[in-house]
mmCIF file of C-alpha atoms in Angstrom:
data_model
loop_
_atom_site.group_PDB
_atom_site.id
_atom_site.type_symbol
_atom_site.label_atom_id
_atom_site.label_comp_id
_atom_site.label_asym_id
_atom_site.label_seq_id
_atom_site.Cartn_x
_atom_site.Cartn_y
_atom_site.Cartn_z
ATOM 1 C CA VAL A 1 10.165 -34.287 -0.278
ATOM 2 C CA GLN A 2 7.797 -33.345 -3.172
ATOM 3 C CA LEU A 3 6.811 -30.132 -4.635
ATOM 4 C CA GLN A 4 3.490 -30.253 -6.711
ATOM 5 C CA ALA A 5 2.768 -27.199 -8.888
ATOM 6 C CA SER A 6 -0.744 -26.788 -10.356
ATOM 7 C CA GLY A 7 -3.153 -24.208 -11.821
ATOM 8 C CA GLY A 8 -1.546 -23.818 -15.208
ATOM 9 C CA GLY A 9 -3.685 -23.563 -18.410
ATOM 10 C CA LEU A 10 -4.772 -21.472 -21.281
ATOM 11 C CA VAL A 11 -5.828 -17.789 -20.422
ATOM 12 C CA GLN A 12 -6.459 -14.845 -22.576
ATOM 13 C CA VAL A 13 -4.307 -11.632 -22.823
ATOM 14 C CA GLY A 14 -5.348 -9.491 -19.958
ATOM 15 C CA GLY A 15 -6.730 -12.369 -17.945
ATOM 16 C CA SER A 16 -5.830 -13.809 -14.644
ATOM 17 C CA LEU A 17 -4.543 -17.110 -13.437
ATOM 18 C CA ARG A 18 -3.566 -18.576 -9.971
ATOM 19 C CA LEU A 19 -0.757 -21.133 -9.493
ATOM 20 C CA SER A 20 -0.322 -23.215 -6.478
ATOM 21 C CA CYS A 21 2.688 -25.223 -5.134
ATOM 22 C CA THR A 22 2.351 -27.622 -2.193
ATOM 23 C CA ALA A 23 5.301 -29.169 -0.498
ATOM 24 C CA SER A 24 4.841 -32.801 1.198
ATOM 25 C CA GLY A 25 7.046 -35.372 2.736
ATOM 26 C CA ASN A 26 9.804 -35.162 5.453
ATOM 27 C CA ILE A 27 9.560 -31.404 6.198
ATOM 28 C CA ALA A 28 10.644 -29.718 9.251
ATOM 29 C CA SER A 29 10.685 -26.121 7.895
ATOM 30 C CA ILE A 30 10.427 -24.340 4.623
ATOM 31 C CA ASP A 31 12.722 -21.182 4.061
ATOM 32 C CA ASP A 32 12.689 -19.250 0.818
ATOM 33 C CA MET A 33 10.321 -20.216 -1.893
ATOM 34 C CA ALA A 34 10.216 -19.050 -5.293
ATOM 35 C CA TRP A 35 8.630 -19.233 -8.796
ATOM 36 C CA GLU A 36 10.585 -19.530 -11.901
ATOM 37 C CA ARG A 37 9.641 -20.041 -15.565
ATOM 38 C CA GLN A 38 11.110 -21.204 -18.832
ATOM 39 C CA GLY A 39 9.689 -19.806 -22.136
ATOM 40 C CA PRO A 40 9.915 -21.145 -25.624
ATOM 41 C CA ASP A 41 13.502 -19.826 -25.693
ATOM 42 C CA ASN A 42 14.427 -22.155 -23.031
ATOM 43 C CA LYS A 43 15.811 -19.554 -20.787
ATOM 44 C CA ARG A 44 14.914 -19.939 -16.995
ATOM 45 C CA GLU A 45 13.869 -16.864 -15.275
ATOM 46 C CA LEU A 46 13.411 -16.278 -11.735
ATOM 47 C CA LEU A 47 10.110 -14.461 -11.209
ATOM 48 C CA ALA A 48 9.256 -14.046 -7.476
ATOM 49 C CA THR A 49 10.709 -15.099 -4.253
ATOM 50 C CA ILE A 50 9.126 -15.091 -0.701
ATOM 51 C CA THR A 51 10.876 -15.708 2.693
ATOM 52 C CA SER A 52 9.284 -17.689 5.500
ATOM 53 C CA GLY A 53 8.527 -14.348 7.067
ATOM 54 C CA GLY A 54 6.476 -13.112 3.955
ATOM 55 C CA GLU A 55 9.092 -10.697 2.371
ATOM 56 C CA THR A 56 8.875 -10.718 -1.326
ATOM 57 C CA ASP A 57 10.928 -9.680 -4.293
ATOM 58 C CA TYR A 58 9.930 -9.679 -8.047
ATOM 59 C CA ALA A 59 11.503 -9.547 -11.385
ATOM 60 C CA ASP A 60 10.903 -6.355 -13.285
ATOM 61 C CA SER A 61 9.090 -8.418 -16.002
ATOM 62 C CA VAL A 62 6.179 -9.400 -13.532
ATOM 63 C CA LYS A 63 6.312 -6.415 -10.845
ATOM 64 C CA GLY A 64 2.990 -4.963 -10.544
ATOM 65 C CA ARG A 65 1.106 -7.890 -12.200
ATOM 66 C CA PHE A 66 2.004 -11.001 -10.408
ATOM 67 C CA THR A 67 1.766 -11.519 -6.571
ATOM 68 C CA ILE A 68 3.559 -14.269 -4.607
ATOM 69 C CA SER A 69 2.180 -15.363 -1.419
ATOM 70 C CA ARG A 70 2.388 -18.537 0.931
ATOM 71 C CA ASP A 71 0.335 -20.270 3.511
ATOM 72 C CA ASN A 72 2.975 -21.821 5.864
ATOM 73 C CA ALA A 73 0.375 -24.001 7.799
ATOM 74 C CA LYS A 74 -0.335 -25.665 4.334
ATOM 75 C CA ASN A 75 3.113 -25.666 3.073
ATOM 76 C CA THR A 76 1.770 -23.920 0.105
ATOM 77 C CA MET A 77 2.982 -21.087 -2.184
ATOM 78 C CA TYR A 78 0.666 -19.216 -4.672
ATOM 79 C CA LEU A 79 1.493 -16.994 -7.805
ATOM 80 C CA GLN A 80 -1.477 -14.748 -8.582
ATOM 81 C CA MET A 81 -0.920 -13.620 -12.282
ATOM 82 C CA ASN A 82 -3.013 -10.681 -13.340
ATOM 83 C CA ASN A 83 -3.082 -8.885 -16.606
ATOM 84 C CA VAL A 84 -1.194 -11.654 -18.311
ATOM 85 C CA LYS A 85 0.668 -10.924 -21.648
ATOM 86 C CA PRO A 86 1.673 -13.248 -24.542
ATOM 87 C CA GLU A 87 5.239 -13.164 -23.303
ATOM 88 C CA ASP A 88 4.004 -14.918 -20.149
ATOM 89 C CA THR A 89 3.729 -18.011 -21.974
ATOM 90 C CA ALA A 90 6.059 -20.619 -20.320
ATOM 91 C CA VAL A 91 6.237 -23.437 -18.061
ATOM 92 C CA TYR A 92 6.244 -22.303 -14.527
ATOM 93 C CA TYR A 93 8.236 -24.080 -11.830
ATOM 94 C CA CYS A 94 8.218 -23.621 -8.073
ATOM 95 C CA LYS A 95 11.323 -24.015 -5.889
ATOM 96 C CA ALA A 96 11.591 -24.270 -2.232
ATOM 97 C CA ASP A 97 14.570 -24.386 0.319
ATOM 98 C CA ILE A 98 13.402 -27.271 2.684
ATOM 99 C CA VAL A 99 14.772 -28.506 5.787
ATOM 100 C CA ASN A 100 14.023 -32.114 6.763
ATOM 101 C CA HIS A 101 13.848 -33.738 10.324
ATOM 102 C CA LEU A 102 17.411 -34.674 10.028
ATOM 103 C CA SER A 103 18.168 -31.025 9.824
ATOM 104 C CA VAL A 104 19.426 -31.412 6.165
ATOM 105 C CA GLY A 105 18.437 -28.406 4.031
ATOM 106 C CA MET A 106 18.281 -28.384 0.279
ATOM 107 C CA TYR A 107 16.387 -26.830 -2.686
ATOM 108 C CA TYR A 108 13.687 -28.800 -4.392
ATOM 109 C CA TRP A 109 11.910 -28.102 -7.537
ATOM 110 C CA GLY A 110 8.443 -29.127 -8.595
ATOM 111 C CA GLU A 111 7.454 -30.400 -12.076
ATOM 112 C CA GLY A 112 6.426 -27.434 -14.214
ATOM 113 C CA THR A 113 2.899 -26.449 -15.109
ATOM 114 C CA GLN A 114 2.270 -24.915 -18.453
ATOM 115 C CA VAL A 115 0.722 -21.535 -18.785
ATOM 116 C CA THR A 116 -0.336 -20.405 -22.280
ATOM 117 C CA VAL A 117 -1.515 -16.850 -23.076
ATOM 118 C CA SER A 118 -3.686 -16.439 -26.085
ATOM 119 C CA SER A 119 -4.284 -13.253 -27.952
#
């Protein structure tokens, strides 16, 4: 199983960016998915989670600005980032609870994608 995150880049303060995360491989089902980030202070922060049914939850730091969504048919999750701030500069990681065809479930993380907000 692999998770591939993409969509990072350089964006100006107040701008928008959309991250994607696609799972591939031996996948029977995907339960919860989430986005995390690690900033220059190296602290890992959980930003948003989404269940297989579409229920979402957000950290206070991004609530009202970021939107998590998923397309179950494509095994893909998204993070729409609006009104970005300099403190949003970080490496963004996706995480997914994936069950394979042997009914073994575990969390997987994708390689990070860098988001840099310029002022």
